[in-house]
Every structure is written in structure tokens, then in C-alpha cells.
PDB file of C-alpha atoms in Angstrom:
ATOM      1  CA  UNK A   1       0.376  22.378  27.648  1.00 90.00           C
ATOM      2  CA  UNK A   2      -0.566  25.330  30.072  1.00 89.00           C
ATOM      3  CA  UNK A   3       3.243  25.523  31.366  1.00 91.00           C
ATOM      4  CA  UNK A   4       4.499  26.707  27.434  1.00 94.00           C
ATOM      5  CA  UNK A   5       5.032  30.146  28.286  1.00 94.00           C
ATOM      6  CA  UNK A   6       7.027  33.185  26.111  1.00 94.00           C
ATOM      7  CA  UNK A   7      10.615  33.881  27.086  1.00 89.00           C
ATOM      8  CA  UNK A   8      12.208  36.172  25.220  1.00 90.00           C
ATOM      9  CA  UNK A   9      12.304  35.324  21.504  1.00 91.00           C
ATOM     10  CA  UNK A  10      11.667  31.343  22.273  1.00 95.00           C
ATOM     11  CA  UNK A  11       9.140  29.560  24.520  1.00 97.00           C
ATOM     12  CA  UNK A  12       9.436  27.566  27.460  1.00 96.00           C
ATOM     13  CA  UNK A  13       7.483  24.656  28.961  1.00 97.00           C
ATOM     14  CA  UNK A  14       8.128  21.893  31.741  1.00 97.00           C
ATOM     15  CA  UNK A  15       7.190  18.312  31.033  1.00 97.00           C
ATOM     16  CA  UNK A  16       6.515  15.964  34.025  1.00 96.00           C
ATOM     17  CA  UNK A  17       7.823  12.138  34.874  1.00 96.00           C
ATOM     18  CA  UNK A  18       4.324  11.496  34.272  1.00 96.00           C
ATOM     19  CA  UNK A  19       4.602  12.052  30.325  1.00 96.00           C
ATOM     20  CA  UNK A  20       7.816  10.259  30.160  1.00 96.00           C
ATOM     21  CA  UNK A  21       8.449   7.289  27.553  1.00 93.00           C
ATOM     22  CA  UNK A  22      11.549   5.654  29.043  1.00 88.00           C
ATOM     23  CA  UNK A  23      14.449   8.396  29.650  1.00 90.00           C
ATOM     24  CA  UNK A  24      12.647  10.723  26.940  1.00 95.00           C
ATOM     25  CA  UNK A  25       9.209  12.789  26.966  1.00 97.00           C
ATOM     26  CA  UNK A  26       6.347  10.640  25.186  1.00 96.00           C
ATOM     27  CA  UNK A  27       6.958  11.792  21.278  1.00 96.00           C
ATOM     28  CA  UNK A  28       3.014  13.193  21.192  1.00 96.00           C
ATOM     29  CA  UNK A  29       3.690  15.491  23.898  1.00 97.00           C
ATOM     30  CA  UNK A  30       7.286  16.769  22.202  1.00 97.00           C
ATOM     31  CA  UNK A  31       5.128  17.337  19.159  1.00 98.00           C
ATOM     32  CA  UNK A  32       2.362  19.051  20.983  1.00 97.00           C
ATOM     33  CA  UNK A  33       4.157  21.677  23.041  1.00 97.00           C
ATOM     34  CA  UNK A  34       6.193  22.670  19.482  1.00 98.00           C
ATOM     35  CA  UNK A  35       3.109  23.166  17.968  1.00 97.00           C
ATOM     36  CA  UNK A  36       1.758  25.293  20.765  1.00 96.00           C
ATOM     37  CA  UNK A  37       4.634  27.768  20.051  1.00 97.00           C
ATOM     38  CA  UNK A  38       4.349  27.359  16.057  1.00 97.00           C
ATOM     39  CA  UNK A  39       0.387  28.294  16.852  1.00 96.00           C
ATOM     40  CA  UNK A  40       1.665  32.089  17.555  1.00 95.00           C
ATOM     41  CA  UNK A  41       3.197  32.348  14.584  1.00 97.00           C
ATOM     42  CA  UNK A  42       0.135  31.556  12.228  1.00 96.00           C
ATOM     43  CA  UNK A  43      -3.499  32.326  12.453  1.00 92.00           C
ATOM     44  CA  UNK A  44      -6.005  30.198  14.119  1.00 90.00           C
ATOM     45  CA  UNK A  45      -8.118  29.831  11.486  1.00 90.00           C
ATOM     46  CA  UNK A  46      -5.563  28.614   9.827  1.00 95.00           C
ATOM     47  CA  UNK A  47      -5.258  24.819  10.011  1.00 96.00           C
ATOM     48  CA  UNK A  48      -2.390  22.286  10.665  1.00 98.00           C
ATOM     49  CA  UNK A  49      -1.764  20.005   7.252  1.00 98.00           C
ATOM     50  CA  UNK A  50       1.205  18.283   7.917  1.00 98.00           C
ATOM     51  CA  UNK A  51       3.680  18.274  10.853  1.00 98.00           C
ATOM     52  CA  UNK A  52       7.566  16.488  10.170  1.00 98.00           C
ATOM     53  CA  UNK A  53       9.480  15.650  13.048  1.00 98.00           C
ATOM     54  CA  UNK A  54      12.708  14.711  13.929  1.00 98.00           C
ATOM     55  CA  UNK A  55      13.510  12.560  17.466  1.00 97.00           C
ATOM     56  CA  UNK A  56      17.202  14.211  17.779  1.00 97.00           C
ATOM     57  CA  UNK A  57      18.081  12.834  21.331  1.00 96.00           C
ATOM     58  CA  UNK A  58      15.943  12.330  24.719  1.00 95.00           C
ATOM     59  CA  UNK A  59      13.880  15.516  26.448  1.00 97.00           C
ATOM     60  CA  UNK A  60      13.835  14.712  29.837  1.00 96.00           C
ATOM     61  CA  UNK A  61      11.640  15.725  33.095  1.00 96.00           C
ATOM     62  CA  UNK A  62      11.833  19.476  33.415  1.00 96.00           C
ATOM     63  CA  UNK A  63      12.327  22.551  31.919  1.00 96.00           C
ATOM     64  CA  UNK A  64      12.402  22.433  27.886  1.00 97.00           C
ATOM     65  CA  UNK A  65      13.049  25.797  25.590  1.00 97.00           C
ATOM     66  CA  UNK A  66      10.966  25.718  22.666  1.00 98.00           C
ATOM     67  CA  UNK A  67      11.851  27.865  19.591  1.00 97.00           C
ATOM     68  CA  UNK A  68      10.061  28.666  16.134  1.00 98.00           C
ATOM     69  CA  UNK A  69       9.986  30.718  13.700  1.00 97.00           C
ATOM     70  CA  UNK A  70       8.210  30.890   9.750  1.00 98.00           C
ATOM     71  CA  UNK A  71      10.132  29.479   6.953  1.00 98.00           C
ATOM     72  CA  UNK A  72       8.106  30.939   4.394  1.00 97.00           C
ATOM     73  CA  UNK A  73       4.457  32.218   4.803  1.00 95.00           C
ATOM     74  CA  UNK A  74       2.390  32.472   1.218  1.00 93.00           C
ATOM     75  CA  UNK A  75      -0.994  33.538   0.365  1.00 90.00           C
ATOM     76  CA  UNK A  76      -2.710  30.352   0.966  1.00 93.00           C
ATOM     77  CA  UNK A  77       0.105  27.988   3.401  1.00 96.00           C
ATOM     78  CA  UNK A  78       2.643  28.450   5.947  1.00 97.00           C
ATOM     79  CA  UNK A  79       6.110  26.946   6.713  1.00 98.00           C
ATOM     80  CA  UNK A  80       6.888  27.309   9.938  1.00 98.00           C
ATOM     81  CA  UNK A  81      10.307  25.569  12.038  1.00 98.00           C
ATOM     82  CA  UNK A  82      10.689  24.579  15.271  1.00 98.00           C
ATOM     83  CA  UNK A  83      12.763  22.853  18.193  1.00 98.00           C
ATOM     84  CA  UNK A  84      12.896  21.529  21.728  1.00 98.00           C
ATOM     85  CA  UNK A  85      16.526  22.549  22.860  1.00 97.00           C
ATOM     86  CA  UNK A  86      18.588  22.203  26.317  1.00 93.00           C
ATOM     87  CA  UNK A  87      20.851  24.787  25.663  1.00 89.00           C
ATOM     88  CA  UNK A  88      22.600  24.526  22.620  1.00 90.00           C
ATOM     89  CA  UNK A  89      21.394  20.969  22.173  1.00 95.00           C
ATOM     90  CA  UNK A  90      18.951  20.223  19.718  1.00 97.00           C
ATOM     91  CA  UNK A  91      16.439  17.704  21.133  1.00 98.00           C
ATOM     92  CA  UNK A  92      14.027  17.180  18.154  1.00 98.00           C
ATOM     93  CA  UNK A  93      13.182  19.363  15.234  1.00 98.00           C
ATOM     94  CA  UNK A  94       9.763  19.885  13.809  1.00 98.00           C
ATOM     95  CA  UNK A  95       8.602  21.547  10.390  1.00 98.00           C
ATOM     96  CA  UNK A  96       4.474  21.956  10.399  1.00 98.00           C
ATOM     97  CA  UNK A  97       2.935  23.232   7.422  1.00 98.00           C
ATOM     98  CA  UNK A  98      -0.190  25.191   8.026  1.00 98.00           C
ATOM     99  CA  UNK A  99      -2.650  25.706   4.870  1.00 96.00           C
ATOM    100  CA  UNK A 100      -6.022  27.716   4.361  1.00 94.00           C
ATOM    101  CA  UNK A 101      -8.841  25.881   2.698  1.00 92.00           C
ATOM    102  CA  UNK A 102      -8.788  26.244  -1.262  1.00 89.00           C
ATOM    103  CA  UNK A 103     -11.571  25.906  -3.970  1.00 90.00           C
ATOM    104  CA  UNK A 104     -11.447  22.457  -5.658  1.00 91.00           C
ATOM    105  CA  UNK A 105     -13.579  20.026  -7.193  1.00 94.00           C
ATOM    106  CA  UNK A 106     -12.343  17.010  -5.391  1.00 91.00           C
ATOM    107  CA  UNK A 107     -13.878  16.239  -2.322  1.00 91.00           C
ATOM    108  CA  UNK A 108     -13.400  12.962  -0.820  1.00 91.00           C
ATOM    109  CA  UNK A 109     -12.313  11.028   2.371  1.00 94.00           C
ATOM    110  CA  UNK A 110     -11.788   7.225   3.503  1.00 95.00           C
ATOM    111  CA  UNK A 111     -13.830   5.068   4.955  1.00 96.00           C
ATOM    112  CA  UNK A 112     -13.763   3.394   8.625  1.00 96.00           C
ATOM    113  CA  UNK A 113     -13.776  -0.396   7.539  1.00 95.00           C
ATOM    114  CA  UNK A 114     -15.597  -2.359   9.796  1.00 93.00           C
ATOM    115  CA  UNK A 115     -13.309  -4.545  13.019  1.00 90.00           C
ATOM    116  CA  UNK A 116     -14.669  -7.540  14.223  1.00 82.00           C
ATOM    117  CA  UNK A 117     -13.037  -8.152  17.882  1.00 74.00           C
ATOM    118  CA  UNK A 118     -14.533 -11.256  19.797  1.00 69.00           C
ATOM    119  CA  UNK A 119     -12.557 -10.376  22.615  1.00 75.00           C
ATOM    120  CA  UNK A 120     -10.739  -7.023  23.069  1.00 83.00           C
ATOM    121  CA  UNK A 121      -8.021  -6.915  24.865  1.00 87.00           C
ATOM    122  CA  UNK A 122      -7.455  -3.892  27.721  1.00 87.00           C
ATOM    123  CA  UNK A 123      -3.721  -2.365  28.206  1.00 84.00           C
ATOM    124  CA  UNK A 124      -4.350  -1.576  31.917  1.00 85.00           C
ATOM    125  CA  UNK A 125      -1.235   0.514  33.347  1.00 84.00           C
ATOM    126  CA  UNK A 126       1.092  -0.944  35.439  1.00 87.00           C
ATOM    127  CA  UNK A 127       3.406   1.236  37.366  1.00 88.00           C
ATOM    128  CA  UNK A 128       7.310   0.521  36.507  1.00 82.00           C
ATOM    129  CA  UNK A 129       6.616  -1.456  34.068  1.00 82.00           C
ATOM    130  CA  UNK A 130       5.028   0.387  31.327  1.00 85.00           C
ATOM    131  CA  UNK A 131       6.187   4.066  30.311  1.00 90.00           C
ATOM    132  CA  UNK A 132       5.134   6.727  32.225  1.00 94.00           C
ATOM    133  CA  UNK A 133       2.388   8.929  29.578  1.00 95.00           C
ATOM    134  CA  UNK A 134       0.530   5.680  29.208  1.00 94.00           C
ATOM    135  CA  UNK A 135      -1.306   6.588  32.497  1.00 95.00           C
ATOM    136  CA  UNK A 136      -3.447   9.308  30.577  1.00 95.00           C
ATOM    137  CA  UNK A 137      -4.736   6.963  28.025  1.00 96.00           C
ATOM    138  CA  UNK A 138      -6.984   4.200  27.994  1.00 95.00           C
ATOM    139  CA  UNK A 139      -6.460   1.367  25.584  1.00 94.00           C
ATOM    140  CA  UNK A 140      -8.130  -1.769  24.062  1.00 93.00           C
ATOM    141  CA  UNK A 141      -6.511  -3.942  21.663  1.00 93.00           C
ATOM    142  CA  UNK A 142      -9.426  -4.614  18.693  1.00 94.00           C
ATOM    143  CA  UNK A 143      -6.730  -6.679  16.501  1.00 93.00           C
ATOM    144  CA  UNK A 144      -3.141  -7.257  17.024  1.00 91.00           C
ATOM    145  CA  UNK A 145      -1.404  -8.310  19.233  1.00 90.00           C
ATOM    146  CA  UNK A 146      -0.251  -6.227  22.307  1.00 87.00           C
ATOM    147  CA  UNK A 147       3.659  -5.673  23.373  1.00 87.00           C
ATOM    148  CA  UNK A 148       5.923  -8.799  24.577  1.00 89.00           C
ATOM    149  CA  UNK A 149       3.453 -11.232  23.482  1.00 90.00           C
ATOM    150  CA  UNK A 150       5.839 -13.155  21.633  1.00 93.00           C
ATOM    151  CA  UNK A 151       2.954 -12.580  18.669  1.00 93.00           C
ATOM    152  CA  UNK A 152       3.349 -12.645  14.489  1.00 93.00           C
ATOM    153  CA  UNK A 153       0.808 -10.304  13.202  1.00 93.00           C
ATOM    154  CA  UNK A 154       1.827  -7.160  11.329  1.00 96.00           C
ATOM    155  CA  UNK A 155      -1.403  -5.142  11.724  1.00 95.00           C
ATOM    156  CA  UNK A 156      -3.133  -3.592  14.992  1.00 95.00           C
ATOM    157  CA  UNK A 157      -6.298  -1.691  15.679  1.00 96.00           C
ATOM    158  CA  UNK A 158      -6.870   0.062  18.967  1.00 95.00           C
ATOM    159  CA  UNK A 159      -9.740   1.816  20.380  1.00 96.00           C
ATOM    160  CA  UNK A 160      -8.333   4.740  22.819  1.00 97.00           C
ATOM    161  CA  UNK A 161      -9.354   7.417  25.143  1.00 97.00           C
ATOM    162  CA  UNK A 162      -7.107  10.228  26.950  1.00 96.00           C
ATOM    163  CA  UNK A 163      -7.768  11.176  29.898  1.00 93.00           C
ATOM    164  CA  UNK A 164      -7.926  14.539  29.966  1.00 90.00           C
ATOM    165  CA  UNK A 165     -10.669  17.389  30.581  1.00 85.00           C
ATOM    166  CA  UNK A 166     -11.555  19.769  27.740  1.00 84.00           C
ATOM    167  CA  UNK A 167     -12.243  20.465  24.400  1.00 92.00           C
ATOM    168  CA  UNK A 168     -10.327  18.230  21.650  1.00 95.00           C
ATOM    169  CA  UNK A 169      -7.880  20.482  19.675  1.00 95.00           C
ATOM    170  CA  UNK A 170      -4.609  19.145  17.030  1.00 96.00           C
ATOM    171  CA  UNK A 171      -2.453  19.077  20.070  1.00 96.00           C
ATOM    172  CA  UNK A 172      -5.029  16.097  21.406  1.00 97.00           C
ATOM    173  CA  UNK A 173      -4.448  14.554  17.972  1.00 97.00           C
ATOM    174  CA  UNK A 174      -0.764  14.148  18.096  1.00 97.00           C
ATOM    175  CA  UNK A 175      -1.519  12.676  21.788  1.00 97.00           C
ATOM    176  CA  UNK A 176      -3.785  10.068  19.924  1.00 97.00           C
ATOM    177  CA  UNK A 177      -1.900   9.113  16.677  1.00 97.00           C
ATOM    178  CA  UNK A 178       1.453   8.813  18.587  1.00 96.00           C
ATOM    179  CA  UNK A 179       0.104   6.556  21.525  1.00 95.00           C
ATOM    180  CA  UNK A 180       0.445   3.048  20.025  1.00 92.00           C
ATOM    181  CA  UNK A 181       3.752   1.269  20.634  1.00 87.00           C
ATOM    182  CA  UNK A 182       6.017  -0.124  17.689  1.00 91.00           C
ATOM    183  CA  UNK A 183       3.348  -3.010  16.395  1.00 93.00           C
ATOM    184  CA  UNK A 184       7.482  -5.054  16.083  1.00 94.00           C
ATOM    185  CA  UNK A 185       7.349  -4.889  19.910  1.00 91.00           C
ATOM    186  CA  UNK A 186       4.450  -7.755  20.139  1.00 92.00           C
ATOM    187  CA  UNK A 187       6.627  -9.772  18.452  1.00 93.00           C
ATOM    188  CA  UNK A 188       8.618 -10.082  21.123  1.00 92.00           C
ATOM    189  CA  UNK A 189       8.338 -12.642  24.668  1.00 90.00           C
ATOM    190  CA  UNK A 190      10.650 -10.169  26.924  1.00 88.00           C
ATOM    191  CA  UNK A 191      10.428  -6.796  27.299  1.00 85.00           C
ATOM    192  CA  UNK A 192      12.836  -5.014  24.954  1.00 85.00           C
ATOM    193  CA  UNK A 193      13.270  -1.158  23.965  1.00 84.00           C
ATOM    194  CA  UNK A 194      12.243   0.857  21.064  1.00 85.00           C
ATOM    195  CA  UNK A 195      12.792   4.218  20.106  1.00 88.00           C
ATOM    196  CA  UNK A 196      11.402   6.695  17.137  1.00 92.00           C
ATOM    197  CA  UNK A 197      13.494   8.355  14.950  1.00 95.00           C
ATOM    198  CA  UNK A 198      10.962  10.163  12.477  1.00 97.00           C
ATOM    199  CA  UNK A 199       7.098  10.981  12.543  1.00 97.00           C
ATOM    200  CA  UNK A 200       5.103  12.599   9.637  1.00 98.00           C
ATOM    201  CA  UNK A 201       1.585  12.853  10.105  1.00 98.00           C
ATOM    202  CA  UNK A 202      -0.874  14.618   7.637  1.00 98.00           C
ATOM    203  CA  UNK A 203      -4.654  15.898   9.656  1.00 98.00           C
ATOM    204  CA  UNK A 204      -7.957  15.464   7.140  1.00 97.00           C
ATOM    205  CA  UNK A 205      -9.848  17.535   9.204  1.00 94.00           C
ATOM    206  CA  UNK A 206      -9.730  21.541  10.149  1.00 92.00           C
ATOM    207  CA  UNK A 207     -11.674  21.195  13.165  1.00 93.00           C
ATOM    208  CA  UNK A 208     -11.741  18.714  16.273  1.00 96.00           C
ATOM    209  CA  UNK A 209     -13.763  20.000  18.876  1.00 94.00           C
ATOM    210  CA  UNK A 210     -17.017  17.998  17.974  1.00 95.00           C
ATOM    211  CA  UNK A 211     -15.195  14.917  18.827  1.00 95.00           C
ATOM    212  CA  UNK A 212     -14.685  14.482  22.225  1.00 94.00           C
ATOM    213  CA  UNK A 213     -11.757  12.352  23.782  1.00 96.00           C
ATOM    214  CA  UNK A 214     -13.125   8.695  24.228  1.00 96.00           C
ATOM    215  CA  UNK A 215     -13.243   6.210  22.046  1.00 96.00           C
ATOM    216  CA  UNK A 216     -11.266   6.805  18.692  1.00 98.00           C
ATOM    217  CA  UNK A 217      -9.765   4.049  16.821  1.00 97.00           C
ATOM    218  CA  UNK A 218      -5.545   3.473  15.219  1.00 98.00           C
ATOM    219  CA  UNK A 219      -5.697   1.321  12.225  1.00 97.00           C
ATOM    220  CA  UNK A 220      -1.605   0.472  12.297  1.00 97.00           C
ATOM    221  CA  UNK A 221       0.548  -1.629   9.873  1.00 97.00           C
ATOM    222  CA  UNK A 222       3.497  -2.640  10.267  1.00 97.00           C
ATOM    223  CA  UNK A 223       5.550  -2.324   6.836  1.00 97.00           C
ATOM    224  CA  UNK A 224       8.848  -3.197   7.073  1.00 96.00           C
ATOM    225  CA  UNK A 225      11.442  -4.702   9.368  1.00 94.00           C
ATOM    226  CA  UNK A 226      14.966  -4.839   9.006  1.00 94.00           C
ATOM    227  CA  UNK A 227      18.528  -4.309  10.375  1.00 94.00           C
ATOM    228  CA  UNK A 228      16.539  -3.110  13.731  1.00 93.00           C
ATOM    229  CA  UNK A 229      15.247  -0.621  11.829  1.00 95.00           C
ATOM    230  CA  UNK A 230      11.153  -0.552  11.789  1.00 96.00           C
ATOM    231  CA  UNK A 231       8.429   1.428   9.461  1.00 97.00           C
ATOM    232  CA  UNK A 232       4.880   1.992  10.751  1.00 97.00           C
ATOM    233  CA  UNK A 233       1.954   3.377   9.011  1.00 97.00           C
ATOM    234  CA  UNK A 234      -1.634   4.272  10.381  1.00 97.00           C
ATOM    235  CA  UNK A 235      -4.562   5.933  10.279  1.00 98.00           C
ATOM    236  CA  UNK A 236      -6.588   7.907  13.100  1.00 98.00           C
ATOM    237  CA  UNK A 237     -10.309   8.011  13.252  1.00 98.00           C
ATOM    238  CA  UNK A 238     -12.316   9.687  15.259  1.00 97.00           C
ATOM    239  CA  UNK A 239     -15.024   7.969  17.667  1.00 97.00           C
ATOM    240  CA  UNK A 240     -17.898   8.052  15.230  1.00 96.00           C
ATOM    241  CA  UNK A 241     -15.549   6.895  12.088  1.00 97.00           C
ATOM    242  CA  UNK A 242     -14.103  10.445  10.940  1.00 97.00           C
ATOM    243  CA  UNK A 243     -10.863  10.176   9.298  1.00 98.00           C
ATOM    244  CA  UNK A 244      -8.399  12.385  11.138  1.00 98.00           C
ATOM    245  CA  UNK A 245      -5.386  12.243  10.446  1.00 98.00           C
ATOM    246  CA  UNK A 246      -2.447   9.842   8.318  1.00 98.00           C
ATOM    247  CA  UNK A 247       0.707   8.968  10.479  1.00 97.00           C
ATOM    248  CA  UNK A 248       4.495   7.182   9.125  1.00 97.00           C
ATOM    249  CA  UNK A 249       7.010   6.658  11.525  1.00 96.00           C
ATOM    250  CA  UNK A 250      10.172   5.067  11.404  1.00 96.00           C
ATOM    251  CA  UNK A 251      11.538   3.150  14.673  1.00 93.00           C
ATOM    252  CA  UNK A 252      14.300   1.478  16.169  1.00 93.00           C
ATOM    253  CA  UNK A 253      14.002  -1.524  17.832  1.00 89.00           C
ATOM    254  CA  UNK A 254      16.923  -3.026  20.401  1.00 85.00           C
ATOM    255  CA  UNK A 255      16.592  -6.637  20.189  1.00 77.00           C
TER     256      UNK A 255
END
């Protein structure tokens, strides 16, 4: 995040093998650097509601130009677009929507139901055989099974970490709600690739530094499977039960 630096009228930024996913940048960290340039745009104290995304075609190692620029900026929200390009190539498109708080008289949030795990399960890293980003994280399979297990079920809970120094900000939250794998992937006994397509993820909360990095939890279900075509759903909590943020993605699966 500290290489996204201003170039002109666009932004620039250079993402290392380590943060690859296959022959593409890991999704969170696409997301995250397009947000960092969006962030200029908009006030701080202005949070992040909702961020759309688009997977266009791979971002590899290296340079990446970042572009963005408001949509349509109102009293109370702002619509702001943005891109990860390689010249004239569009490598995924973004659309965040970033909203002041508003009197209301509803206030309410979900709960963190309880997980009973008799045995969790570790993902530890293995070098060239797992992608690249998942290095940073640490992972523990609550419920669910984990990738190539040749398993059936349709829901997975996770309890991660990221390894990283620093205060938790939304950039670490698109890190954390875009780390699990396709939940489709476990149903599998061989390895076999999988690739997103879209992303939407709503945040609950205006304000993430009292969180800290260890520890949260991904409640994931998988919806629907069909013509290699996947749709995921989950929610993010933070490590004492806060709800964070809502995530939808749909996937393709090769196999």
C-alpha cells in the first residue's frame, strides 16, 4: 500500500510475487490499492459503504496505474470510479460508494452465532503449492471443509489473522473478507483453478482501528453452483464478534 504514489492525473503502485493469486494479484489487494486512490478523492471522515468490483483480466507482478475519479458527490454520499490499467487495458473496475452518517431511528446489527469446532483445522502455507498472498495470513478452518478435500459441505467458517504491522483500516478489511478460497474448491480431490469475476461487499462499521489484526472470523455459504459458474456469500466479524462487513462474489471454477 505505501508504493501507490500520484502520477499525473492517475496513481501508480507496484504489487509483488508475494501478493500473487495464480498469474493475477490476490483480488483484496486489487481492491485495496483502488481504494487508496478513491481515498483522495473523498474525505476521511467520510466512510466506505459499499465497494463493486469487476475482475476484468489478470494484474500481474509490477507496476500497476491506478485511476479514479467522482461519479457524483451529494450532500450526504459519494460515487466515486476507479481502475487498475496496463496501458490502455482495463484490468478490473471498481465503483465505492462513500456515505456520511445520517439521523435515523433504526439502529441494529447481527449477531456472531456461536461455532462449535472439536478440531480446527490450520491452512499452513506451502510454497508452490498454494498462491502466493496466502503467506500474510494465518488460517484455521472452524467448519468446512478446506480446498481439494474431495469434501460436500456448502458452508465454511474461518478464524484468520494477517500478518501485517499497524493499525487496522478498510483496506485491511478487503484483505480479510477476500481471503477465503471458493468454498466449491473443497469439493474437489485434485487441485483445480478458480477465478472471481465479481465482488460486492457492504462495511457495517465506520471505524476499524480498535480491532486489531488477529483473530476475526468468515461465516461463508456457498449458494449456488452451476455451468462452472459459482456464487458465494459471507459475512466478516471482527475478533470480539463485531459485524464488519457483508461480501457476494461470483466465481468460476475450471473443473
Amino acid at each position: 500500500m505505501q508504493s501507490v504514489t500520484r502520477h499525473g492525473d492517475g496513481w501508480q503502485a507496484t504489487i509483488g510475487e508475494d501478493w500473487l493469486q495464480g498469474r493475477s494479484a490476490f483480488g483484496g489487494i486489487q481492491a485495496a490499492l483502488a481504494l487508496r486512490a478513491m481515498r483522495e478523492l473523498v474525505s476521511a471522515d467520510m466512510p466506505l459503504r459499499s465497494l463493486q468490483t469487476t475482475f476484468v483480466a489478470p494484474v500481474p507482478a509490477g507496476p500497476v496505474a491506478i485511476h479514479a475519479r467522482i461519479l457524483r458527490e451529494g450532500r450526504s454520499a459519494t460515487q466515486i470510479e476507479a481502475s487498475l490499467g496496463d496501458g490502455e487495458q482495463t484490468l478490473c473496475r471498481l465503483v465505492g460508494v462513500f456515505g456520511s452518517a445520517r439521523p435515523s431511528v433504526l439502529d441494529f446489527q447481527p449477531e456472531q452465532p456461536a461455532v462449535e469446532s472439536n478440531v480446527p483445522r490450520e491452512l499452513r502455507y506451502v510454497e508452490g503449492r498454494m498462491p502466493a498472498f496466502m503467506q500474510h495470513f494465518g488460517a484455521r478452518w472452524l467448519r468446512g471443509d478446506l480446498p481439494f478435500t474431495g469434501g460436500h459441505s456448502r458452508e465454511s467458517v474461518l478464524q484468520v489473522s494477517l500478518r501485517d504491522e499497524g493499525t487496522p483500516d478498510e483496506t485491511h478489511v478487503l484483505a480479510f473478507a477476500d481471503f477465503i478460497p471458493p468454498i466449491a474448491l473443497g469439493m474437489f480431490k485434485q487441485p483445480t483453478p478458480g477465478s472471481s469475476l465479481t465482488w460486492m461487499i457492504e462495511l457495517l462499521r465506520d471505524r476499524y482501528d480498535d480491532l486489531g489484526l488477529d483473530d476475526w472470523r468468515i461465516d461463508a455459504q456457498l449458494i449456488a453452483a452451476r455451468d462452472g459458474y459459482t456464487n458465494q456469500s459471507l459475512m466478516l466479524w471482527g475478533p470480539r464478534g463485531e459485524p464488519v462487513a457483508l461480501s457476494r462474489q461470483s466465481m468460476v471454477v475450471f473443473g
